[in-house]
Each structure stands twice: as C-alpha cells, then as structure tokens.
Short mmCIF file of C-alpha atoms in Angstrom, two decimals:
data_model
loop_
_atom_site.label_atom_id
_atom_site.label_comp_id
_atom_site.label_asym_id
_atom_site.label_seq_id
_atom_site.Cartn_x
_atom_site.Cartn_y
_atom_site.Cartn_z
CA MET A 1 43.20 7.68 -9.36
CA GLN A 2 41.75 9.42 -12.36
CA LEU A 3 39.12 12.13 -12.36
CA ILE A 4 36.54 10.96 -14.90
CA TYR A 5 33.65 13.36 -14.36
CA GLN A 6 32.92 16.60 -12.55
CA GLY A 7 29.28 16.74 -11.50
CA LYS A 8 27.36 19.63 -10.04
CA THR A 9 27.70 18.31 -6.49
CA LYS A 10 30.27 15.48 -6.77
CA ASP A 11 33.56 14.69 -8.49
CA VAL A 12 33.92 11.16 -9.80
CA TYR A 13 37.20 9.22 -9.85
CA GLN A 14 37.95 5.79 -11.30
CA LEU A 15 39.68 3.50 -8.74
CA ASP A 16 39.73 0.34 -10.85
CA ASN A 17 37.43 -1.41 -13.35
CA ASN A 18 34.78 -2.14 -10.78
CA ARG A 19 35.15 0.68 -8.28
CA ILE A 20 34.53 4.41 -8.36
CA LEU A 21 35.26 7.07 -5.75
CA LEU A 22 32.71 9.85 -5.29
CA LYS A 23 34.00 13.03 -3.69
CA PHE A 24 31.10 15.02 -2.25
CA LYS A 25 31.45 18.78 -2.73
CA ASP A 26 30.06 21.72 -0.79
CA ASP A 27 28.45 23.05 -3.97
CA VAL A 28 24.69 22.70 -3.89
CA THR A 29 22.08 23.25 -6.56
CA GLY A 30 19.88 26.30 -6.34
CA GLU A 31 19.04 29.62 -7.85
CA ASN A 32 19.73 33.17 -6.70
CA GLY A 33 21.71 31.96 -3.71
CA VAL A 34 18.89 29.75 -2.35
CA PHE A 35 19.45 26.00 -1.94
CA ASP A 36 16.90 24.18 -4.15
CA PRO A 37 17.45 20.44 -4.56
CA GLY A 38 15.24 20.50 -7.67
CA ALA A 39 17.30 23.13 -9.46
CA ASN A 40 19.62 22.26 -12.32
CA THR A 41 22.28 24.87 -11.62
CA VAL A 42 24.84 25.12 -8.83
CA GLY A 43 23.56 28.08 -6.90
CA LEU A 44 25.88 28.37 -3.95
CA THR A 45 28.50 26.74 -1.77
CA ILE A 46 27.65 25.84 1.82
CA ASP A 47 30.47 24.78 4.17
CA GLY A 48 29.79 21.23 5.31
CA ALA A 49 27.09 20.51 2.70
CA GLY A 50 29.13 17.69 1.16
CA LYS A 51 29.85 16.02 4.49
CA SER A 52 26.22 16.39 5.57
CA GLY A 53 25.00 14.69 2.38
CA LEU A 54 27.57 11.93 2.74
CA LYS A 55 26.55 11.20 6.34
CA MET A 56 22.87 10.79 5.40
CA THR A 57 23.79 8.75 2.33
CA THR A 58 26.07 6.46 4.32
CA TYR A 59 23.37 5.91 6.93
CA PHE A 60 20.74 4.92 4.35
CA PHE A 61 23.01 2.91 2.06
CA GLU A 62 24.40 0.86 4.95
CA LEU A 63 20.84 0.22 6.13
CA LEU A 64 19.70 -0.80 2.62
CA ASN A 65 22.75 -3.05 2.12
CA SER A 66 21.99 -4.77 5.43
CA LEU A 67 18.45 -5.42 4.15
CA GLN A 68 19.84 -7.02 0.94
CA ILE A 69 18.60 -4.12 -1.19
CA PRO A 70 21.09 -3.75 -4.05
CA THR A 71 23.00 -0.44 -3.92
CA HIS A 72 26.31 0.70 -5.37
CA TYR A 73 27.63 1.55 -1.88
CA VAL A 74 30.90 -0.11 -0.79
CA SER A 75 32.32 2.15 1.95
CA ALA A 76 32.54 5.76 3.04
CA ASP A 77 35.25 7.97 4.54
CA ILE A 78 33.40 10.81 6.25
CA ASP A 79 36.58 12.81 7.03
CA ASP A 80 37.69 12.59 3.39
CA VAL A 81 34.09 13.38 2.35
CA SER A 82 34.25 10.49 -0.12
CA MET A 83 32.45 7.25 -0.84
CA VAL A 84 33.65 4.14 -2.69
CA VAL A 85 30.98 2.62 -4.91
CA LYS A 86 30.59 -0.13 -7.48
CA ASN A 87 30.97 0.91 -11.10
CA ALA A 88 27.52 1.14 -12.61
CA GLN A 89 26.08 2.10 -15.96
CA VAL A 90 23.32 4.70 -15.61
CA LEU A 91 19.89 3.99 -17.09
CA GLY A 92 19.67 5.39 -20.60
CA LYS A 93 21.74 8.59 -20.64
CA GLY A 94 20.66 9.31 -17.05
CA LEU A 95 17.20 9.02 -15.57
CA GLU A 96 15.76 10.00 -12.21
CA VAL A 97 13.01 8.12 -10.43
CA ILE A 98 10.66 10.05 -8.19
CA CYS A 99 8.44 8.49 -5.54
CA ARG A 100 5.64 10.69 -4.28
CA TYR A 101 3.66 10.35 -1.05
CA LYS A 102 2.06 13.80 -1.34
CA ALA A 103 0.88 15.85 -4.31
CA VAL A 104 3.36 18.72 -4.17
CA GLY A 105 6.02 20.24 -6.44
CA SER A 106 5.87 19.54 -10.16
CA PHE A 107 3.20 16.86 -9.75
CA TYR A 108 0.83 19.40 -8.25
CA ARG A 109 1.81 22.06 -10.78
CA ARG A 110 0.92 19.69 -13.64
CA TYR A 111 -2.22 18.10 -12.28
CA ALA A 112 -3.77 20.81 -10.10
CA THR A 113 -7.03 20.42 -12.03
CA TYR A 114 -7.42 16.98 -10.49
CA CYS A 115 -5.81 17.18 -7.04
CA GLN A 116 -5.43 19.27 -3.93
CA GLU A 117 -1.97 20.50 -2.99
CA GLY A 118 -0.55 18.13 -0.41
CA GLN A 119 -3.11 15.35 -0.85
CA ASP A 120 -1.91 11.83 -0.18
CA LEU A 121 -0.53 9.77 -3.06
CA ASP A 122 0.04 6.04 -2.78
CA ARG A 123 3.77 5.79 -3.52
CA PHE A 124 3.38 7.31 -6.98
CA VAL A 125 6.45 6.55 -9.10
CA GLU A 126 7.48 8.55 -12.15
CA VAL A 127 10.64 8.77 -14.21
CA THR A 128 12.25 11.94 -15.50
CA ILE A 129 15.00 12.43 -18.04
CA LYS A 130 18.12 14.18 -16.75
CA ASP A 131 18.12 16.97 -19.30
CA ASP A 132 18.77 20.44 -17.89
CA GLU A 133 18.06 22.11 -21.21
CA ARG A 134 14.55 20.65 -21.43
CA GLY A 135 13.71 20.96 -17.73
CA ASP A 136 13.98 17.25 -16.87
CA PRO A 137 10.80 16.09 -18.64
CA VAL A 138 8.73 13.24 -17.26
CA ILE A 139 8.71 10.11 -19.42
CA SER A 140 6.15 7.32 -19.20
CA GLN A 141 6.72 3.58 -19.09
CA GLU A 142 5.30 3.35 -22.62
CA ALA A 143 7.66 6.05 -23.97
CA LEU A 144 10.67 4.45 -22.24
CA ALA A 145 9.80 1.19 -24.00
CA MET A 146 9.02 2.84 -27.37
CA LEU A 147 12.40 4.61 -27.36
CA ASN A 148 14.25 1.46 -26.26
CA ILE A 149 15.42 3.06 -23.03
CA LEU A 150 13.83 0.53 -20.64
CA SER A 151 11.75 -2.52 -21.40
CA LYS A 152 8.41 -3.03 -19.65
CA GLU A 153 10.09 -5.64 -17.42
CA GLN A 154 13.00 -3.31 -16.58
CA TYR A 155 10.53 -0.55 -15.75
CA ASP A 156 8.51 -2.78 -13.46
CA GLU A 157 11.64 -3.92 -11.62
CA LEU A 158 12.74 -0.29 -11.29
CA ALA A 159 9.36 0.89 -9.98
CA ASP A 160 9.08 -2.00 -7.51
CA LEU A 161 12.59 -1.42 -6.16
CA THR A 162 11.91 2.32 -5.91
CA ARG A 163 8.79 1.77 -3.82
CA LYS A 164 10.60 -0.72 -1.59
CA ILE A 165 13.52 1.66 -0.95
CA CYS A 166 11.35 4.73 -0.45
CA ASP A 167 9.10 2.97 2.03
CA ILE A 168 12.20 2.10 4.06
CA VAL A 169 13.48 5.69 3.94
CA LYS A 170 10.01 6.99 4.85
CA ALA A 171 9.78 4.64 7.84
CA GLU A 172 13.25 5.64 9.07
CA LEU A 173 12.39 9.34 8.88
CA ALA A 174 9.07 8.72 10.65
CA LYS A 175 10.98 7.34 13.65
CA LYS A 176 12.26 10.90 14.19
CA GLY A 177 8.88 12.53 13.61
CA LEU A 178 9.84 13.48 10.05
CA GLU A 179 7.43 13.01 7.16
CA LEU A 180 8.64 12.22 3.65
CA TYR A 181 6.58 13.99 0.94
CA ASP A 182 8.64 12.94 -2.08
CA ILE A 183 12.09 11.66 -2.98
CA LYS A 184 14.24 11.33 -6.07
CA LEU A 185 16.49 8.33 -6.69
CA GLU A 186 18.96 7.26 -9.35
CA PHE A 187 19.68 3.75 -10.50
CA GLY A 188 22.26 2.00 -12.61
CA TYR A 189 23.29 -1.44 -13.79
CA ASP A 190 26.30 -2.99 -12.03
CA VAL A 191 28.90 -3.27 -14.80
CA SER A 192 30.23 -6.52 -13.28
CA ASN A 193 26.93 -8.44 -13.41
CA ASN A 194 24.28 -6.14 -14.98
CA ARG A 195 22.22 -6.13 -11.80
CA LEU A 196 19.99 -3.11 -11.04
CA LEU A 197 21.49 -0.99 -8.24
CA LEU A 198 20.50 2.14 -6.38
CA ILE A 199 23.25 4.68 -7.10
CA ASP A 200 24.16 8.32 -6.37
CA GLU A 201 23.05 9.45 -2.91
CA ILE A 202 20.15 9.60 -0.47
CA SER A 203 20.27 12.85 1.42
CA GLY A 204 18.30 15.97 2.16
CA GLY A 205 19.08 17.18 -1.33
CA ASN A 206 17.00 14.35 -2.81
CA MET A 207 13.85 14.66 -0.78
CA ARG A 208 11.13 16.93 0.56
CA VAL A 209 10.65 16.32 4.27
CA TYR A 210 8.29 18.04 6.70
CA LYS A 211 8.04 18.05 10.49
CA ASN A 212 4.69 19.01 12.01
CA GLY A 213 3.75 20.55 8.67
CA VAL A 214 6.92 22.66 8.39
CA TYR A 215 9.43 22.05 5.58
CA ILE A 216 12.87 20.98 6.80
CA ALA A 217 15.75 22.24 4.66
CA PRO A 218 18.35 19.64 3.60
CA LEU A 219 21.12 20.52 6.05
CA ASP A 220 18.73 20.89 8.96
CA LEU A 221 17.31 17.53 8.06
CA GLU A 222 20.64 15.81 8.51
CA LYS A 223 21.00 17.40 11.96
CA GLU A 224 17.45 16.41 12.97
CA PHE A 225 17.74 12.93 11.58
CA LEU A 226 21.22 11.88 12.71
CA SER A 227 21.18 13.59 16.11
CA MET B 1 -32.69 24.78 -28.76
CA GLN B 2 -30.49 26.05 -25.97
CA LEU B 3 -26.88 27.20 -26.27
CA ILE B 4 -25.05 25.36 -23.50
CA TYR B 5 -21.41 26.06 -24.28
CA GLN B 6 -19.35 28.31 -26.52
CA GLY B 7 -16.10 26.59 -27.42
CA LYS B 8 -13.12 28.03 -29.24
CA THR B 9 -14.13 26.52 -32.56
CA LYS B 10 -17.70 25.26 -31.96
CA ASP B 11 -20.92 26.32 -30.27
CA VAL B 12 -22.81 23.58 -28.47
CA TYR B 13 -26.62 23.39 -28.25
CA GLN B 14 -28.81 20.95 -26.34
CA LEU B 15 -31.47 19.37 -28.61
CA ASP B 16 -32.90 16.95 -26.05
CA ASN B 17 -31.59 14.73 -23.25
CA ASN B 18 -29.65 12.49 -25.58
CA ARG B 19 -28.78 14.74 -28.47
CA ILE B 20 -26.51 17.74 -28.93
CA LEU B 21 -26.02 20.02 -31.92
CA LEU B 22 -22.49 21.21 -32.68
CA LYS B 23 -22.24 24.36 -34.78
CA PHE B 24 -18.81 24.56 -36.39
CA LYS B 25 -17.37 28.09 -36.48
CA ASP B 26 -14.86 29.74 -38.79
CA ASP B 27 -12.71 30.64 -35.79
CA VAL B 28 -9.54 28.60 -35.68
CA THR B 29 -6.86 28.27 -33.01
CA GLY B 30 -3.54 29.88 -33.59
CA GLU B 31 -1.20 32.63 -32.55
CA ASN B 32 -0.24 35.88 -34.22
CA GLY B 33 -2.64 35.30 -37.07
CA VAL B 34 -1.19 31.89 -38.02
CA PHE B 35 -3.43 28.77 -37.89
CA ASP B 36 -1.94 26.34 -35.36
CA PRO B 37 -4.13 23.37 -34.40
CA GLY B 38 -2.02 22.87 -31.27
CA ALA B 39 -2.59 26.38 -29.96
CA ASN B 40 -4.94 27.11 -27.08
CA THR B 41 -6.13 30.52 -28.26
CA VAL B 42 -8.38 31.50 -31.14
CA GLY B 43 -5.96 33.21 -33.46
CA LEU B 44 -7.99 34.11 -36.48
CA THR B 45 -11.13 33.57 -38.50
CA ILE B 46 -10.93 31.87 -41.89
CA ASP B 47 -13.99 31.88 -44.16
CA GLY B 48 -15.03 28.31 -44.72
CA ALA B 49 -12.90 26.80 -41.94
CA GLY B 50 -15.95 25.49 -40.09
CA LYS B 51 -17.48 23.88 -43.16
CA SER B 52 -14.11 22.38 -44.15
CA GLY B 53 -13.70 20.80 -40.71
CA LEU B 54 -17.26 19.50 -40.74
CA LYS B 55 -16.82 17.87 -44.17
CA MET B 56 -13.72 15.97 -43.05
CA THR B 57 -15.35 15.05 -39.74
CA THR B 58 -18.50 13.79 -41.46
CA TYR B 59 -16.44 11.69 -43.84
CA PHE B 60 -14.47 9.99 -41.06
CA PHE B 61 -17.33 9.61 -38.57
CA GLU B 62 -19.60 8.01 -41.19
CA LEU B 63 -16.78 5.66 -42.12
CA LEU B 64 -16.13 4.76 -38.48
CA ASN B 65 -19.85 4.24 -37.74
CA SER B 66 -20.06 1.92 -40.76
CA LEU B 67 -17.19 -0.09 -39.27
CA GLN B 68 -19.02 -0.39 -35.91
CA ILE B 69 -16.53 1.89 -34.17
CA PRO B 70 -18.47 3.78 -31.49
CA THR B 71 -18.65 7.54 -32.18
CA HIS B 72 -21.01 10.28 -31.04
CA TYR B 73 -21.94 11.12 -34.64
CA VAL B 74 -25.62 11.00 -35.62
CA SER B 75 -25.95 13.24 -38.70
CA ALA B 76 -24.53 16.35 -40.31
CA ASP B 77 -25.97 19.30 -42.22
CA ILE B 78 -23.10 20.68 -44.27
CA ASP B 79 -25.00 23.78 -45.45
CA ASP B 80 -25.96 24.63 -41.87
CA VAL B 81 -22.38 23.81 -40.80
CA SER B 82 -23.75 21.73 -37.95
CA MET B 83 -23.62 18.17 -36.71
CA VAL B 84 -26.04 16.27 -34.46
CA VAL B 85 -24.29 14.04 -31.94
CA LYS B 86 -25.11 11.84 -28.98
CA ASN B 87 -24.86 13.44 -25.57
CA ALA B 88 -21.62 12.27 -23.97
CA GLN B 89 -19.80 12.96 -20.75
CA VAL B 90 -16.17 13.91 -21.39
CA LEU B 91 -13.38 11.94 -19.69
CA GLY B 92 -12.43 13.59 -16.41
CA LYS B 93 -12.80 17.35 -16.93
CA GLY B 94 -11.63 16.96 -20.53
CA LEU B 95 -8.74 14.88 -21.84
CA GLU B 96 -7.15 14.59 -25.26
CA VAL B 97 -5.63 11.42 -26.63
CA ILE B 98 -2.74 11.70 -29.05
CA CYS B 99 -1.58 8.92 -31.36
CA ARG B 100 1.87 9.38 -32.83
CA TYR B 101 3.37 7.70 -35.90
CA LYS B 102 6.37 10.05 -36.08
CA ALA B 103 8.47 11.73 -33.38
CA VAL B 104 7.57 15.37 -34.02
CA GLY B 105 5.99 18.25 -32.10
CA SER B 106 5.94 18.12 -28.32
CA PHE B 107 7.07 14.47 -28.24
CA TYR B 108 10.29 15.39 -30.01
CA ARG B 109 10.73 18.53 -27.93
CA ARG B 110 10.53 16.49 -24.71
CA TYR B 111 12.54 13.45 -25.74
CA ALA B 112 15.07 14.80 -28.23
CA THR B 113 17.86 13.23 -26.14
CA TYR B 114 16.57 9.81 -27.14
CA CYS B 115 15.13 10.21 -30.64
CA GLN B 116 15.62 11.78 -34.03
CA GLU B 117 13.09 14.31 -35.26
CA GLY B 118 10.63 12.50 -37.52
CA GLN B 119 11.65 8.96 -36.59
CA ASP B 120 8.95 6.32 -36.77
CA LEU B 121 6.89 5.57 -33.68
CA ASP B 122 4.66 2.53 -33.43
CA ARG B 123 1.25 4.13 -32.78
CA PHE B 124 2.43 5.78 -29.59
CA VAL B 125 -0.57 6.83 -27.48
CA GLU B 126 -0.46 9.51 -24.81
CA VAL B 127 -3.09 11.44 -22.91
CA THR B 128 -3.01 15.16 -22.17
CA ILE B 129 -5.14 17.23 -19.81
CA LYS B 130 -7.15 20.00 -21.48
CA ASP B 131 -5.79 22.83 -19.37
CA ASP B 132 -4.83 25.95 -21.30
CA GLU B 133 -3.30 27.58 -18.23
CA ARG B 134 -0.87 24.70 -17.66
CA GLY B 135 -0.11 24.06 -21.32
CA ASP B 136 -2.08 20.80 -21.63
CA PRO B 137 0.29 18.59 -19.60
CA VAL B 138 0.78 14.93 -20.49
CA ILE B 139 -0.55 12.50 -17.88
CA SER B 140 0.42 8.85 -17.62
CA GLN B 141 -1.81 5.82 -17.18
CA GLU B 142 -0.53 5.50 -13.60
CA ALA B 143 -1.33 9.14 -12.76
CA LEU B 144 -4.80 8.86 -14.34
CA ALA B 145 -5.46 5.87 -12.11
CA MET B 146 -3.91 7.45 -8.97
CA LEU B 147 -6.09 10.55 -9.35
CA ASN B 148 -9.22 8.46 -10.05
CA ILE B 149 -9.65 9.93 -13.53
CA LEU B 150 -9.46 6.65 -15.47
CA SER B 151 -8.99 3.11 -14.18
CA LYS B 152 -6.32 0.89 -15.73
CA GLU B 153 -9.10 -0.97 -17.60
CA GLN B 154 -10.64 2.29 -18.88
CA TYR B 155 -7.21 3.47 -20.02
CA ASP B 156 -6.51 0.24 -21.88
CA GLU B 157 -9.88 0.41 -23.65
CA LEU B 158 -9.21 4.05 -24.55
CA ALA B 159 -5.72 3.34 -25.89
CA ASP B 160 -6.87 0.32 -27.89
CA LEU B 161 -9.78 2.23 -29.43
CA THR B 162 -7.47 5.16 -30.21
CA ARG B 163 -5.02 2.94 -32.08
CA LYS B 164 -7.85 1.28 -34.00
CA ILE B 165 -9.37 4.60 -35.09
CA CYS B 166 -6.08 6.23 -35.93
CA ASP B 167 -4.96 3.28 -38.05
CA ILE B 168 -8.19 3.64 -40.06
CA VAL B 169 -7.66 7.40 -40.51
CA LYS B 170 -4.03 6.81 -41.47
CA ALA B 171 -4.99 4.20 -44.07
CA GLU B 172 -7.66 6.50 -45.56
CA LEU B 173 -5.20 9.36 -45.88
CA ALA B 174 -2.61 7.04 -47.42
CA LYS B 175 -5.02 6.27 -50.27
CA LYS B 176 -4.56 9.90 -51.36
CA GLY B 177 -0.79 9.87 -50.91
CA LEU B 178 -1.08 11.65 -47.58
CA GLU B 179 0.95 10.58 -44.54
CA LEU B 180 -0.37 10.94 -41.00
CA TYR B 181 2.35 11.95 -38.50
CA ASP B 182 0.16 12.41 -35.44
CA ILE B 183 -3.45 13.01 -34.50
CA LYS B 184 -5.40 14.17 -31.45
CA LEU B 185 -8.76 12.65 -30.50
CA GLU B 186 -11.35 13.23 -27.80
CA PHE B 187 -13.56 10.65 -26.17
CA GLY B 188 -16.58 10.61 -23.90
CA TYR B 189 -19.01 8.24 -22.29
CA ASP B 190 -22.47 8.01 -23.91
CA VAL B 191 -24.82 9.37 -21.22
CA SER B 192 -27.52 6.90 -22.28
CA ASN B 193 -25.48 3.72 -21.78
CA ASN B 194 -22.03 4.77 -20.46
CA ARG B 195 -20.29 3.35 -23.53
CA LEU B 196 -16.95 4.86 -24.63
CA LEU B 197 -17.40 7.01 -27.77
CA LEU B 198 -15.15 9.01 -30.05
CA ILE B 199 -16.42 12.62 -29.80
CA ASP B 200 -15.57 16.11 -31.09
CA GLU B 201 -14.19 16.09 -34.64
CA ILE B 202 -11.64 14.52 -36.95
CA SER B 203 -10.32 17.15 -39.31
CA GLY B 204 -7.17 18.87 -40.44
CA GLY B 205 -7.16 20.79 -37.18
CA ASN B 206 -6.59 17.59 -35.22
CA MET B 207 -3.72 16.12 -37.17
CA ARG B 208 -0.31 16.66 -38.72
CA VAL B 209 -0.29 15.36 -42.29
CA TYR B 210 2.50 15.43 -44.86
CA LYS B 211 2.59 14.79 -48.61
CA ASN B 212 5.95 13.87 -50.13
CA GLY B 213 7.63 15.26 -47.03
CA VAL B 214 5.79 18.60 -47.16
CA TYR B 215 3.38 19.63 -44.39
CA ILE B 216 -0.21 20.09 -45.57
CA ALA B 217 -2.12 22.84 -43.73
CA PRO B 218 -5.60 21.88 -42.39
CA LEU B 219 -7.73 23.58 -45.06
CA ASP B 220 -5.52 22.39 -47.90
CA LEU B 221 -5.76 18.90 -46.46
CA GLU B 222 -9.54 18.89 -46.77
CA LYS B 223 -9.25 19.92 -50.43
CA GLU B 224 -6.60 17.28 -51.16
CA PHE B 225 -8.41 14.56 -49.29
CA LEU B 226 -12.01 15.09 -50.37
CA SER B 227 -11.32 16.08 -53.98
#
C-alpha cells in the first residue's frame, strides 16, 4: 500500500481505488507542550493518543453506520491503530464544520459583545476553512456559494447532517454524564457515488466536553466514555 | 442643543425627540498618520475632510431620498459642516454592512485560498460587528439570528436594501469613470416608526474606489466625483 499523505495526526495510505487506510499517530496538536485540539501545529507526542482516538472514532462511526448515517468508516484494527475508510473527496480544499451547544472558544471571542461565555446555543453550525496560515477563518453559506465551494443546497445538506450527527454524539456522551459544548467534523464526497459522508474522526481531539462543569481533556474523555 | 455622543469622525447633538444634528469633523481614521477608512483609530486631522465627506454624503442621500430609498437624511448645511437627520436606533449595539464587488481587503485576506485578489464578486453582502477591541468581526445571518440581534427577515431586508443602495452608488460613480470595489454602510431603525433606514454617511471614507486600476483616496474621490 502506498503512503499518499502525512497529516499532523494521521498517515494516509491508498489501499485501492475506493479504499483508504488511516494510521492514527501518537502526535497531537498543541502548543508549548500542551495538548490543544484547536491548534494547528503538532505540539507533542503522547503514548497511546492514536489508539485512544481510534477507539472513540470506531465507537461513534459504528453507531452512526448502524443508524444509516453516511460515514466513510469501513472497519478498524485497534491493535494496528488503523482504520479502513471509503475514498472521499474533501469539500473544497478542506473545510471543517463546527456545531456549537455553548458559546465558548472562538465563537465567544468573536461575539462577546452579544453573548455570555458558556450561554446555550441551539446547535449553531459554522464552517471554517482549513488554512493554518490564515488561522482557519470562518466562512458563511453566502461566501461558500459566491466562491463556488458549496451550493446553497449542498450547504443545507451539510448543516442538517452535522446537526443530526452532533445530536447523536451529544446524547451518547450525556449517558455517561458528559456534556458536549462544541464539536468539529469533516465531510467529504464518496468518490464512488458522490454521496456526502462524514470523514476523518470523532474523538476527544474534535470536541470540548465537560463533566459537572469541569473540562475533560481528550485522553481522559476516552477513558471516562468507554469505561 | 445637547451633545450626546462624540464619535471618531462626527459629534452628535440632539435637536429634539426625532431629530439629530451630526457635525462632521476633520479627524479621520488611520494609523501612523496615513488615512485608512478601515482603521479603528483616529490617525490624523485633514483640513476640509469633514466638509468633503459631508458634500459626498449630501449628494448621495439626496439622490437616494429622491428615489424613495429610506435614509435618515433631512437636510445639510455645508458651511456649518453639519447634517440634520432622523433619530434612529442602530442595529444591535452597532453593525456595519459591507457590499463587495471585488475580492479585496479583508475578504481576500480571509479567503485567498479560494479566490484571486480583485476578482469580481456579485454584490457580496456581509455584516460586521462594530467592536474595535475585537477587530470588527464578521457575523453571519445565522449567528445574528441565534444571538437575537437580527431575525432572518430583518437580515434579508437589510441585505436587499444594501444591494439596492450600493448598486445606485456604483452606477453614479461609474458615470465619472470611477469603479466601486467595496463599500461599508450603516443602518438603523427610525425611532418614530421603526422603519429600516440608511444612516451615518456615504463618502470616500466608506468605500474603495479605483479609476483605471488606480486607487483613489477619499478626498481626491470627492474632487473627482463632484467636479
């Protein structure tokens, strides 16, 4: 199998035309040696981080597949720390979709004039451009359409699917007394049939989760959630 | 008459319940002594800047009023460098509405991955929060609705009115061989009847204008346009 891309936290191999193997690494994003899922640089290596992310991802993707939610997930090999997925074309040159249940992080930093930190948001969806150099700027539905990145219809499908998935993840976490504040997803189009799919991963590194008002770091989250 | 607010480029006096007097100043925004309409600090004083802005504003507001476009403009006294306007309540705690015909400025800086500098945009409207401390962040229709700043219907009315006004300004400039790249407007609700009004000013300080590919600075624009 051929290595086709080395990401910050995963290596990507081509298996055949329709299948990709993702090898989860122990490198995590962060700055100054502190794990920060929102950071754009690999900050440190944590033994077991890759396997922890893969376990969470496998749990959620198998659940979503069983609910007929389209994801790229085919199978996982926890011991090999790898996941087989459908080949998908990312949106644009790479977009991220955020779903917010609480006004925290960059949302609060931008709009503090009009909200309290931590106030409830009703599944607020926004899209950001994966662009380390420009700090992953937010882009509106209108701008995505104007720049021919996503049509209005594609955007609506994306936002609806995002809310559906995130509500499922939120409900699963709630079963363990964990509260989802916000979460970041990636999507792509299945190269075999052009269908919109959830891609990448769903793990502690993609979400802000609290328990009784205390933030739960990504690796602790996996232990809390899967125990 | 009572001074009720000292802005960066205008002083605001209350005349009566329904009328306000705006006194245009020679202070202009900029940094390091260079006039920059996009800046949030008063950078310098230019003799005649207030009168120049008022002349342009009077021209456009009288034109818009004659076309039944709702503005706050009542009358102007060029020699006194002042303008009488209807009393209006700003949107939220102060929003700006940008209409873009070319991908330049902050639009290009954010979305350079997906556009060429200076490429045509089809009257792209976006709203920013007047918040010097946070660098006037862009806010989407969805966020404006989520934070109860503007309803979807209010946003649509605002965007439609913006495009209508900006197309008129663009066409007027074109008659003098001047090309509008982008423009920033402010709106408010008439306190007497809650109707949406164009407020503030329309002058060189609110727009990026080019002639034969060369940028025309605000005060030069007034001379070119009104000569």
